Amino acid sequence: MDWKKTALVVIDMENAFIDESSPLCIKQAAATVPACGKVIRKARERETPVFFVNRVYRRNGSDVEFTRYESWEKGGRYLAPGSTGPLSIEVPKEFLPTPKDYTIIKPRFSAFFQTELDLVLRRLGVKTVFLIGTTTPNCIRTTCYDGLSLDYNIIVIEDCCSSNTEEIQRINMEDMARAGAVLTDTDAFCADRYEAEDFAGEIQRRVQEDGTAPE
């Protein structure tokens, strides 16, 4: 692996999704914090770019999804700018960015949707994206599919992602794998000789070498 041509994208590991008293709490999220921290430390050690992609809602709710608005309004108007506590945008210490990390605020589930993530990844020459964070069926899955659609190799670190039940987690992981994502785990990622194929690059090379007319 050329670790400088990969990126680690960490999604939505904020108090509002982790704290059990929050209406947004994902039941498995808190248990993944240590593994996520280990992966983030390893990525920095390898000088792999780390992106923290999070949510922040305007205080008047003008950018809250209509499907979540009732929950947001009745649940304490969570994820407000500068908020603190269990409903907040605060993060555990494992997810505090360093000066070399990137921070992106996303308006919807996918880390790619109406953000600069794709632009920055391409500027950095990134070909492979590792995904960790929450929630697996929403933000991880939509980011996975958007990343595949944009011709990135997508690798999901399974034990660093979380859902509300084991069944939801299993089904969504299986679906992402069927769509073309590669599944791995923390121990494999942190091993000295982690390897993954450049599927997207191989297809790009084959297309460029194919002399068939495009019509």
Short mmCIF file of C-alpha atoms in Angstrom, two decimals:
data_model
loop_
_atom_site.label_atom_id
_atom_site.label_comp_id
_atom_site.label_asym_id
_atom_site.label_seq_id
_atom_site.Cartn_x
_atom_site.Cartn_y
_atom_site.Cartn_z
CA MET A 1 0.00 0.00 0.00
CA ASP A 2 1.09 3.53 -0.79
CA TRP A 3 -0.36 4.96 2.40
CA LYS A 4 -0.04 8.55 1.20
CA LYS A 5 -2.38 7.65 -1.68
CA THR A 6 -5.03 6.42 0.73
CA ALA A 7 -7.29 8.35 3.09
CA LEU A 8 -9.11 7.54 6.32
CA VAL A 9 -12.59 9.06 6.53
CA VAL A 10 -14.10 9.18 10.03
CA ILE A 11 -17.83 9.86 10.02
CA ASP A 12 -20.09 11.39 12.69
CA MET A 13 -18.38 10.19 15.87
CA GLU A 14 -19.94 13.05 17.86
CA ASN A 15 -21.52 12.98 21.31
CA ALA A 16 -25.04 13.20 19.88
CA PHE A 17 -24.51 9.85 18.14
CA ILE A 18 -22.52 8.20 20.95
CA ASP A 19 -24.07 9.30 24.25
CA GLU A 20 -26.83 6.93 25.39
CA SER A 21 -29.00 9.82 26.62
CA SER A 22 -29.21 11.36 23.14
CA PRO A 23 -32.22 10.61 20.90
CA LEU A 24 -29.71 10.11 18.08
CA CYS A 25 -27.63 7.55 19.99
CA ILE A 26 -26.45 4.56 17.97
CA LYS A 27 -26.35 1.63 20.37
CA GLN A 28 -23.09 0.12 19.12
CA ALA A 29 -21.21 3.39 18.59
CA ALA A 30 -19.60 3.83 22.02
CA ALA A 31 -18.12 0.33 21.90
CA THR A 32 -16.25 1.15 18.67
CA VAL A 33 -14.40 4.18 20.07
CA PRO A 34 -11.21 2.28 21.15
CA ALA A 35 -10.86 0.51 17.79
CA CYS A 36 -11.47 3.76 15.92
CA GLY A 37 -8.80 5.46 18.02
CA LYS A 38 -6.31 2.71 17.20
CA VAL A 39 -6.98 3.03 13.46
CA ILE A 40 -6.67 6.82 13.55
CA ARG A 41 -3.34 6.62 15.36
CA LYS A 42 -2.04 4.08 12.85
CA ALA A 43 -3.15 6.21 9.91
CA ARG A 44 -1.31 9.23 11.29
CA GLU A 45 1.77 7.11 11.88
CA ARG A 46 1.69 6.16 8.19
CA GLU A 47 1.10 9.79 7.17
CA THR A 48 -2.22 8.82 5.66
CA PRO A 49 -4.57 11.83 5.39
CA VAL A 50 -7.31 11.68 8.03
CA PHE A 51 -10.68 13.33 7.39
CA PHE A 52 -13.20 13.95 10.17
CA VAL A 53 -16.58 14.40 8.50
CA ASN A 54 -19.29 15.53 10.91
CA ARG A 55 -22.75 17.09 11.21
CA VAL A 56 -23.66 20.52 12.53
CA TYR A 57 -27.24 21.85 12.33
CA ARG A 58 -28.17 25.52 12.26
CA ARG A 59 -30.00 26.59 15.39
CA ASN A 60 -33.19 27.40 13.48
CA GLY A 61 -33.30 23.98 11.81
CA SER A 62 -33.16 25.37 8.29
CA ASP A 63 -30.68 22.69 7.19
CA VAL A 64 -32.11 19.71 9.11
CA GLU A 65 -33.40 16.86 6.92
CA PHE A 66 -37.18 16.91 6.76
CA THR A 67 -37.14 13.24 7.80
CA ARG A 68 -35.31 14.15 11.01
CA TYR A 69 -36.87 17.53 11.77
CA GLU A 70 -39.50 16.30 14.26
CA SER A 71 -36.87 14.34 16.18
CA TRP A 72 -34.53 17.34 16.11
CA GLU A 73 -37.18 19.77 17.37
CA LYS A 74 -38.49 17.51 20.14
CA GLY A 75 -35.08 16.11 21.05
CA GLY A 76 -33.40 19.31 22.20
CA ARG A 77 -32.25 20.72 18.84
CA TYR A 78 -29.13 18.58 18.88
CA LEU A 79 -25.84 19.14 16.98
CA ALA A 80 -26.00 22.93 17.26
CA PRO A 81 -22.91 25.04 16.52
CA GLY A 82 -20.67 25.28 19.59
CA SER A 83 -22.86 22.88 21.56
CA THR A 84 -21.56 20.85 24.49
CA GLY A 85 -22.82 17.81 26.38
CA PRO A 86 -24.69 14.66 25.31
CA LEU A 87 -26.61 16.30 22.42
CA SER A 88 -23.60 18.09 21.05
CA ILE A 89 -21.02 18.20 18.32
CA GLU A 90 -18.32 17.48 20.94
CA VAL A 91 -16.25 14.37 20.31
CA PRO A 92 -14.30 11.91 22.48
CA LYS A 93 -10.57 12.62 22.69
CA GLU A 94 -9.87 9.91 20.08
CA PHE A 95 -11.54 12.09 17.45
CA LEU A 96 -9.92 15.42 18.16
CA PRO A 97 -8.20 16.55 14.94
CA THR A 98 -4.54 17.43 14.80
CA PRO A 99 -3.24 20.32 12.65
CA LYS A 100 -2.52 17.84 9.83
CA ASP A 101 -6.06 16.39 9.77
CA TYR A 102 -8.98 17.61 7.67
CA THR A 103 -12.38 18.57 9.07
CA ILE A 104 -15.46 18.66 6.84
CA ILE A 105 -19.07 19.46 7.74
CA LYS A 106 -21.56 17.50 5.65
CA PRO A 107 -25.18 18.56 5.11
CA ARG A 108 -26.61 15.07 4.60
CA PHE A 109 -25.73 11.39 5.14
CA SER A 110 -22.94 10.92 2.59
CA ALA A 111 -19.54 12.46 3.24
CA PHE A 112 -19.35 13.21 -0.49
CA PHE A 113 -22.75 14.93 -0.92
CA GLN A 114 -22.26 18.68 -1.44
CA THR A 115 -18.88 18.70 0.33
CA GLU A 116 -15.32 19.31 -0.86
CA LEU A 117 -14.23 15.76 0.04
CA ASP A 118 -13.92 14.50 -3.54
CA LEU A 119 -12.05 17.63 -4.65
CA VAL A 120 -9.49 17.36 -1.84
CA LEU A 121 -9.01 13.61 -2.26
CA ARG A 122 -8.28 14.05 -5.96
CA ARG A 123 -5.91 16.95 -5.27
CA LEU A 124 -4.02 14.68 -2.85
CA GLY A 125 -3.92 11.86 -5.41
CA VAL A 126 -5.92 9.50 -3.20
CA LYS A 127 -7.11 6.29 -4.85
CA THR A 128 -8.31 4.25 -1.86
CA VAL A 129 -10.61 5.39 0.95
CA PHE A 130 -11.03 3.63 4.30
CA LEU A 131 -14.32 4.28 6.10
CA ILE A 132 -15.01 4.20 9.84
CA GLY A 133 -17.66 5.78 12.08
CA THR A 134 -21.43 5.72 12.37
CA THR A 135 -24.04 4.85 11.30
CA THR A 136 -23.45 1.86 9.07
CA PRO A 137 -26.85 1.85 7.28
CA ASN A 138 -26.93 5.59 6.71
CA CYS A 139 -23.73 7.61 6.60
CA ILE A 140 -21.23 4.80 6.08
CA ARG A 141 -23.33 3.11 3.41
CA THR A 142 -24.17 6.25 1.42
CA THR A 143 -20.54 7.39 1.56
CA CYS A 144 -19.47 3.93 0.41
CA TYR A 145 -21.78 3.97 -2.60
CA ASP A 146 -20.91 7.54 -3.55
CA GLY A 147 -17.21 6.69 -3.27
CA LEU A 148 -17.62 3.65 -5.51
CA SER A 149 -19.58 5.79 -7.99
CA LEU A 150 -16.66 8.25 -8.04
CA ASP A 151 -14.21 5.40 -8.82
CA TYR A 152 -12.47 5.14 -5.45
CA ASN A 153 -11.47 1.82 -3.97
CA ILE A 154 -13.62 1.70 -0.83
CA ILE A 155 -12.53 -0.32 2.20
CA VAL A 156 -14.82 -0.47 5.25
CA ILE A 157 -13.22 -1.28 8.60
CA GLU A 158 -16.07 -3.34 9.96
CA ASP A 159 -15.37 -3.29 13.71
CA CYS A 160 -14.98 0.52 13.56
CA CYS A 161 -18.53 1.00 12.27
CA SER A 162 -21.77 0.77 14.21
CA SER A 163 -25.51 0.23 13.97
CA ASN A 164 -28.38 -0.16 16.40
CA THR A 165 -28.47 -3.96 16.11
CA GLU A 166 -26.16 -6.76 15.03
CA GLU A 167 -28.63 -7.73 12.30
CA ILE A 168 -28.64 -4.24 10.78
CA GLN A 169 -24.85 -4.20 10.91
CA ARG A 170 -24.50 -7.61 9.26
CA ILE A 171 -26.98 -6.98 6.45
CA ASN A 172 -25.52 -3.61 5.53
CA MET A 173 -21.96 -4.90 5.55
CA GLU A 174 -22.99 -7.75 3.26
CA ASP A 175 -24.74 -5.32 0.90
CA MET A 176 -21.70 -3.02 0.70
CA ALA A 177 -19.46 -5.99 -0.03
CA ARG A 178 -21.80 -7.12 -2.81
CA ALA A 179 -21.69 -3.60 -4.28
CA GLY A 180 -17.88 -3.72 -4.50
CA ALA A 181 -16.55 -2.49 -1.15
CA VAL A 182 -13.82 -4.45 0.62
CA LEU A 183 -14.40 -5.32 4.27
CA THR A 184 -11.54 -5.49 6.75
CA ASP A 185 -10.95 -5.08 10.49
CA THR A 186 -8.75 -3.10 12.85
CA ASP A 187 -6.10 -5.77 13.33
CA ALA A 188 -5.69 -6.26 9.58
CA PHE A 189 -5.50 -2.51 8.93
CA CYS A 190 -2.87 -2.01 11.62
CA ALA A 191 -0.71 -4.95 10.48
CA ASP A 192 2.69 -4.03 9.08
CA ARG A 193 1.96 -5.60 5.69
CA TYR A 194 -1.66 -4.71 4.93
CA GLU A 195 -2.41 -5.10 1.23
CA ALA A 196 -5.45 -4.36 -0.94
CA GLU A 197 -5.95 -4.52 -4.67
CA ASP A 198 -6.37 -1.39 -6.78
CA PHE A 199 -9.56 -2.55 -8.48
CA ALA A 200 -10.48 0.88 -9.78
CA GLY A 201 -6.99 1.50 -11.14
CA GLU A 202 -6.95 -1.86 -12.92
CA ILE A 203 -10.23 -1.13 -14.71
CA GLN A 204 -8.97 2.34 -15.62
CA ARG A 205 -5.87 0.80 -17.21
CA ARG A 206 -7.92 -1.77 -19.13
CA VAL A 207 -10.29 0.88 -20.50
CA GLN A 208 -7.38 3.08 -21.58
CA GLU A 209 -5.79 0.14 -23.41
CA ASP A 210 -9.03 -0.93 -25.12
CA GLY A 211 -9.14 0.23 -28.73
CA THR A 212 -12.86 -0.47 -29.16
CA ALA A 213 -14.96 2.46 -30.42
CA PRO A 214 -16.97 3.91 -27.52
CA GLU A 215 -20.34 4.03 -29.32
#
